[in-house]
PDB file of C-alpha atoms in Angstrom:
ATOM      1  CA  MET A 140       0.000   0.000   0.000  1.00 51.00           C
ATOM      2  CA  ALA A 141       1.344   3.405  -0.941  1.00 68.00           C
ATOM      3  CA  SER A 142       1.757   5.854   1.857  1.00 81.00           C
ATOM      4  CA  THR A 143       1.289   9.539   1.284  1.00 87.00           C
ATOM      5  CA  VAL A 144       4.252  11.851   1.716  1.00 85.00           C
ATOM      6  CA  THR A 145       3.605  15.369   2.764  1.00 90.00           C
ATOM      7  CA  LEU A 146       5.291  18.348   1.152  1.00 91.00           C
ATOM      8  CA  GLU A 147       7.230  19.148   4.329  1.00 92.00           C
ATOM      9  CA  ASP A 148       8.663  15.617   4.448  1.00 90.00           C
ATOM     10  CA  ALA A 149       9.718  15.806   0.797  1.00 90.00           C
ATOM     11  CA  LEU A 150      11.456  19.159   1.331  1.00 91.00           C
ATOM     12  CA  SER A 151      13.271  17.874   4.404  1.00 91.00           C
ATOM     13  CA  ASN A 152      14.495  14.853   2.394  1.00 89.00           C
ATOM     14  CA  VAL A 153      15.816  17.211  -0.305  1.00 89.00           C
ATOM     15  CA  ASP A 154      17.578  19.298   2.374  1.00 89.00           C
ATOM     16  CA  LEU A 155      19.231  16.142   3.677  1.00 89.00           C
ATOM     17  CA  LEU A 156      20.606  15.432   0.197  1.00 87.00           C
ATOM     18  CA  GLU A 157      22.552  18.717   0.306  1.00 86.00           C
ATOM     19  CA  GLU A 158      24.459  17.494   3.353  1.00 85.00           C
ATOM     20  CA  LEU A 159      25.333  14.151   1.778  1.00 83.00           C
ATOM     21  CA  PRO A 160      29.091  14.016   1.077  1.00 81.00           C
ATOM     22  CA  LEU A 161      29.954  12.957  -2.450  1.00 78.00           C
ATOM     23  CA  PRO A 162      33.755  12.752  -2.700  1.00 79.00           C
ATOM     24  CA  ASP A 163      34.956  12.961  -6.281  1.00 81.00           C
ATOM     25  CA  GLN A 164      38.708  13.451  -5.632  1.00 81.00           C
ATOM     26  CA  GLN A 165      38.703  16.820  -7.399  1.00 78.00           C
ATOM     27  CA  PRO A 166      40.257  19.948  -5.894  1.00 78.00           C
ATOM     28  CA  CYS A 167      38.128  23.012  -5.377  1.00 76.00           C
ATOM     29  CA  ILE A 168      39.231  25.557  -7.956  1.00 81.00           C
ATOM     30  CA  GLU A 169      36.645  28.205  -7.215  1.00 82.00           C
ATOM     31  CA  PRO A 170      38.429  31.345  -6.001  1.00 81.00           C
ATOM     32  CA  LEU A 171      37.397  33.335  -3.009  1.00 82.00           C
ATOM     33  CA  PRO A 172      35.528  36.523  -3.827  1.00 83.00           C
ATOM     34  CA  SER A 173      37.832  39.525  -3.867  1.00 84.00           C
ATOM     35  CA  SER A 174      36.869  43.149  -3.701  1.00 84.00           C
ATOM     36  CA  LEU A 175      38.071  45.611  -6.282  1.00 82.00           C
ATOM     37  CA  MET A 176      38.535  49.193  -5.165  1.00 84.00           C
ATOM     38  CA  TYR A 177      38.789  51.865  -7.840  1.00 81.00           C
ATOM     39  CA  GLN A 178      39.845  55.361  -6.878  1.00 81.00           C
ATOM     40  CA  PRO A 179      40.331  57.865  -9.689  1.00 78.00           C
ATOM     41  CA  ASN A 180      42.930  60.569  -9.226  1.00 73.00           C
ATOM     42  CA  PHE A 181      42.206  63.654 -11.279  1.00 72.00           C
ATOM     43  CA  ASN A 182      44.762  65.798  -9.452  1.00 71.00           C
ATOM     44  CA  THR A 183      47.757  64.720 -11.517  1.00 71.00           C
ATOM     45  CA  ASN A 184      49.212  68.225 -11.926  1.00 68.00           C
ATOM     46  CA  PHE A 185      49.721  67.631 -15.664  1.00 70.00           C
ATOM     47  CA  GLU A 186      52.127  64.708 -15.096  1.00 71.00           C
ATOM     48  CA  ASP A 187      50.893  63.047 -18.291  1.00 67.00           C
ATOM     49  CA  ARG A 188      51.540  66.032 -20.549  1.00 67.00           C
ATOM     50  CA  ASN A 189      54.327  64.289 -22.515  1.00 68.00           C
ATOM     51  CA  ALA A 190      51.970  61.506 -23.600  1.00 69.00           C
ATOM     52  CA  PHE A 191      49.865  63.889 -25.673  1.00 65.00           C
ATOM     53  CA  VAL A 192      52.253  64.865 -28.435  1.00 64.00           C
ATOM     54  CA  THR A 193      50.032  66.333 -31.128  1.00 64.00           C
ATOM     55  CA  GLY A 194      52.485  68.499 -32.992  1.00 60.00           C
ATOM     56  CA  ILE A 195      51.426  71.648 -31.155  1.00 66.00           C
ATOM     57  CA  ALA A 196      54.168  72.301 -28.655  1.00 68.00           C
ATOM     58  CA  ARG A 197      52.509  75.318 -27.072  1.00 68.00           C
ATOM     59  CA  TYR A 198      49.944  73.134 -25.294  1.00 72.00           C
ATOM     60  CA  ILE A 199      52.688  70.998 -23.789  1.00 74.00           C
ATOM     61  CA  GLU A 200      54.526  74.182 -22.830  1.00 75.00           C
ATOM     62  CA  GLN A 201      51.374  75.607 -21.253  1.00 77.00           C
ATOM     63  CA  ALA A 202      50.806  72.385 -19.294  1.00 76.00           C
ATOM     64  CA  THR A 203      54.418  72.498 -18.070  1.00 78.00           C
ATOM     65  CA  VAL A 204      54.047  76.114 -16.950  1.00 80.00           C
ATOM     66  CA  HIS A 205      50.698  75.337 -15.335  1.00 78.00           C
ATOM     67  CA  SER A 206      52.270  72.429 -13.454  1.00 81.00           C
ATOM     68  CA  SER A 207      55.100  74.545 -12.080  1.00 82.00           C
ATOM     69  CA  MET A 208      52.659  77.301 -11.108  1.00 83.00           C
ATOM     70  CA  ASN A 209      50.539  74.781  -9.194  1.00 84.00           C
ATOM     71  CA  GLU A 210      53.657  73.662  -7.321  1.00 84.00           C
ATOM     72  CA  MET A 211      54.407  77.287  -6.418  1.00 84.00           C
ATOM     73  CA  LEU A 212      50.820  77.721  -5.200  1.00 85.00           C
ATOM     74  CA  GLU A 213      51.215  74.706  -2.915  1.00 86.00           C
ATOM     75  CA  GLU A 214      54.455  76.172  -1.593  1.00 85.00           C
ATOM     76  CA  GLY A 215      52.662  79.473  -0.987  1.00 82.00           C
ATOM     77  CA  GLN A 216      49.959  77.667   0.974  1.00 83.00           C
ATOM     78  CA  GLU A 217      52.653  76.090   3.142  1.00 84.00           C
ATOM     79  CA  TYR A 218      54.146  79.519   3.792  1.00 78.00           C
ATOM     80  CA  ALA A 219      50.723  80.893   4.699  1.00 79.00           C
ATOM     81  CA  VAL A 220      50.144  78.084   7.196  1.00 79.00           C
ATOM     82  CA  MET A 221      53.625  78.512   8.629  1.00 76.00           C
ATOM     83  CA  LEU A 222      53.277  82.286   8.862  1.00 71.00           C
ATOM     84  CA  TYR A 223      49.850  82.129  10.484  1.00 71.00           C
ATOM     85  CA  THR A 224      50.879  79.453  12.967  1.00 70.00           C
ATOM     86  CA  TRP A 225      54.296  80.818  13.913  1.00 64.00           C
ATOM     87  CA  ARG A 226      53.770  84.507  13.188  1.00 60.00           C
ATOM     88  CA  SER A 227      55.486  85.644  16.376  1.00 59.00           C
ATOM     89  CA  CYS A 228      58.798  83.954  15.570  1.00 56.00           C
ATOM     90  CA  SER A 229      58.812  83.594  11.786  1.00 50.00           C
ATOM     91  CA  ARG A 230      61.307  84.955   9.296  1.00 52.00           C
ATOM     92  CA  ALA A 231      60.623  86.907   6.137  1.00 53.00           C
ATOM     93  CA  ILE A 232      58.728  85.152   3.355  1.00 52.00           C
ATOM     94  CA  PRO A 233      60.754  84.191   0.271  1.00 53.00           C
ATOM     95  CA  GLN A 234      58.339  85.583  -2.351  1.00 59.00           C
ATOM     96  CA  ARG A 235      60.867  86.757  -4.909  1.00 66.00           C
ATOM     97  CA  THR A 236      60.705  83.723  -7.213  1.00 68.00           C
ATOM     98  CA  ALA A 237      56.910  83.577  -7.107  1.00 67.00           C
ATOM     99  CA  ILE A 238      56.575  87.273  -7.935  1.00 71.00           C
ATOM    100  CA  ASP A 239      59.103  86.999 -10.768  1.00 77.00           C
ATOM    101  CA  ARG A 240      57.273  83.970 -12.129  1.00 74.00           C
ATOM    102  CA  PHE A 241      53.906  85.715 -11.974  1.00 73.00           C
ATOM    103  CA  CYS A 242      55.238  88.856 -13.682  1.00 77.00           C
ATOM    104  CA  GLY A 243      56.846  86.733 -16.386  1.00 78.00           C
ATOM    105  CA  GLU A 244      53.578  84.913 -17.075  1.00 76.00           C
ATOM    106  CA  VAL A 245      51.614  88.165 -17.285  1.00 74.00           C
ATOM    107  CA  ARG A 246      54.253  89.624 -19.633  1.00 76.00           C
ATOM    108  CA  ARG A 247      54.027  86.502 -21.767  1.00 75.00           C
ATOM    109  CA  LEU A 248      50.238  86.755 -21.965  1.00 71.00           C
ATOM    110  CA  CYS A 249      50.394  90.465 -22.842  1.00 71.00           C
ATOM    111  CA  HIS A 250      52.796  89.927 -25.750  1.00 67.00           C
ATOM    112  CA  ALA A 251      51.327  91.131 -29.057  1.00 70.00           C
ATOM    113  CA  GLU A 252      51.558  87.695 -30.688  1.00 69.00           C
ATOM    114  CA  ARG A 253      50.090  85.888 -27.664  1.00 64.00           C
ATOM    115  CA  ARG A 254      46.940  88.021 -27.573  1.00 66.00           C
ATOM    116  CA  LYS A 255      45.599  86.144 -30.589  1.00 70.00           C
ATOM    117  CA  ASP A 256      46.155  82.699 -29.053  1.00 72.00           C
ATOM    118  CA  PHE A 257      43.684  80.764 -26.966  1.00 71.00           C
ATOM    119  CA  VAL A 258      44.345  80.793 -23.220  1.00 72.00           C
ATOM    120  CA  SER A 259      42.671  78.092 -21.168  1.00 75.00           C
ATOM    121  CA  GLU A 260      40.329  78.915 -18.332  1.00 80.00           C
ATOM    122  CA  ALA A 261      42.342  76.766 -15.924  1.00 78.00           C
ATOM    123  CA  TYR A 262      45.454  78.809 -16.717  1.00 78.00           C
ATOM    124  CA  LEU A 263      43.633  82.089 -16.012  1.00 81.00           C
ATOM    125  CA  LEU A 264      42.192  80.652 -12.787  1.00 83.00           C
ATOM    126  CA  THR A 265      45.705  79.686 -11.698  1.00 82.00           C
ATOM    127  CA  LEU A 266      46.886  83.260 -12.295  1.00 82.00           C
ATOM    128  CA  GLY A 267      43.943  84.443 -10.189  1.00 84.00           C
ATOM    129  CA  LYS A 268      44.964  82.035  -7.429  1.00 84.00           C
ATOM    130  CA  PHE A 269      48.463  83.542  -7.601  1.00 81.00           C
ATOM    131  CA  ILE A 270      47.044  87.034  -7.002  1.00 82.00           C
ATOM    132  CA  ASN A 271      44.990  85.687  -4.097  1.00 84.00           C
ATOM    133  CA  MET A 272      48.051  83.953  -2.622  1.00 82.00           C
ATOM    134  CA  PHE A 273      50.056  87.192  -2.807  1.00 79.00           C
ATOM    135  CA  ALA A 274      47.276  89.093  -1.044  1.00 80.00           C
ATOM    136  CA  VAL A 275      46.956  86.472   1.709  1.00 79.00           C
ATOM    137  CA  LEU A 276      50.707  86.291   2.300  1.00 75.00           C
ATOM    138  CA  ASP A 277      50.997  90.076   2.318  1.00 73.00           C
ATOM    139  CA  GLU A 278      48.230  90.438   4.889  1.00 74.00           C
ATOM    140  CA  LEU A 279      49.682  87.659   7.047  1.00 72.00           C
ATOM    141  CA  LYS A 280      53.053  89.366   6.846  1.00 68.00           C
ATOM    142  CA  ASN A 281      51.508  92.689   7.881  1.00 65.00           C
ATOM    143  CA  MET A 282      49.662  91.198  10.849  1.00 67.00           C
ATOM    144  CA  LYS A 283      52.772  89.400  12.093  1.00 56.00           C
ATOM    145  CA  CYS A 284      53.248  90.490  15.676  1.00 59.00           C
ATOM    146  CA  SER A 285      56.579  92.031  16.453  1.00 56.00           C
ATOM    147  CA  VAL A 286      57.973  94.915  18.435  1.00 48.00           C
ATOM    148  CA  LYS A 287      57.869  97.127  15.347  1.00 53.00           C
ATOM    149  CA  ASN A 288      54.196  96.382  14.664  1.00 55.00           C
ATOM    150  CA  ASP A 289      53.178  96.533  18.321  1.00 50.00           C
ATOM    151  CA  HIS A 290      54.425 100.109  18.719  1.00 52.00           C
ATOM    152  CA  SER A 291      53.488 101.340  15.248  1.00 53.00           C
ATOM    153  CA  ALA A 292      50.166 102.704  16.478  1.00 46.00           C
ATOM    154  CA  TYR A 293      51.830 105.128  18.937  1.00 45.00           C
TER     155      TYR A 293
END
């Protein structure tokens, strides 16, 4: 006589089959899952400028100048932090090279032949950041506390 098997009994029998060891003498070649982390870096400071040789050397030259100006801006930020933090015992700020560089770039942009050329927005923004850096450093230099500045109001 056939006995009836309920659905729960059939499912429990199937679950028991999953636990049944079936050795087949084969190694497990499935790798463990690994995570992949991707982090783009867009702040390359024009390090890849030599890879884009298109026959127009002025763009490579502009990228080189822009790169060196960004390095000078970072150096200016370090001076601003140093001057603000240690303003009571700091020395004079070495601005001479930055000012010469800025004046040279403005002279180069004002040249009669350069006025016709395209100047990138990033380049103009960097020149604006230079002006801002000079203003910040000048004000930090003026507010530096010293005996001369303490008695200048009298």
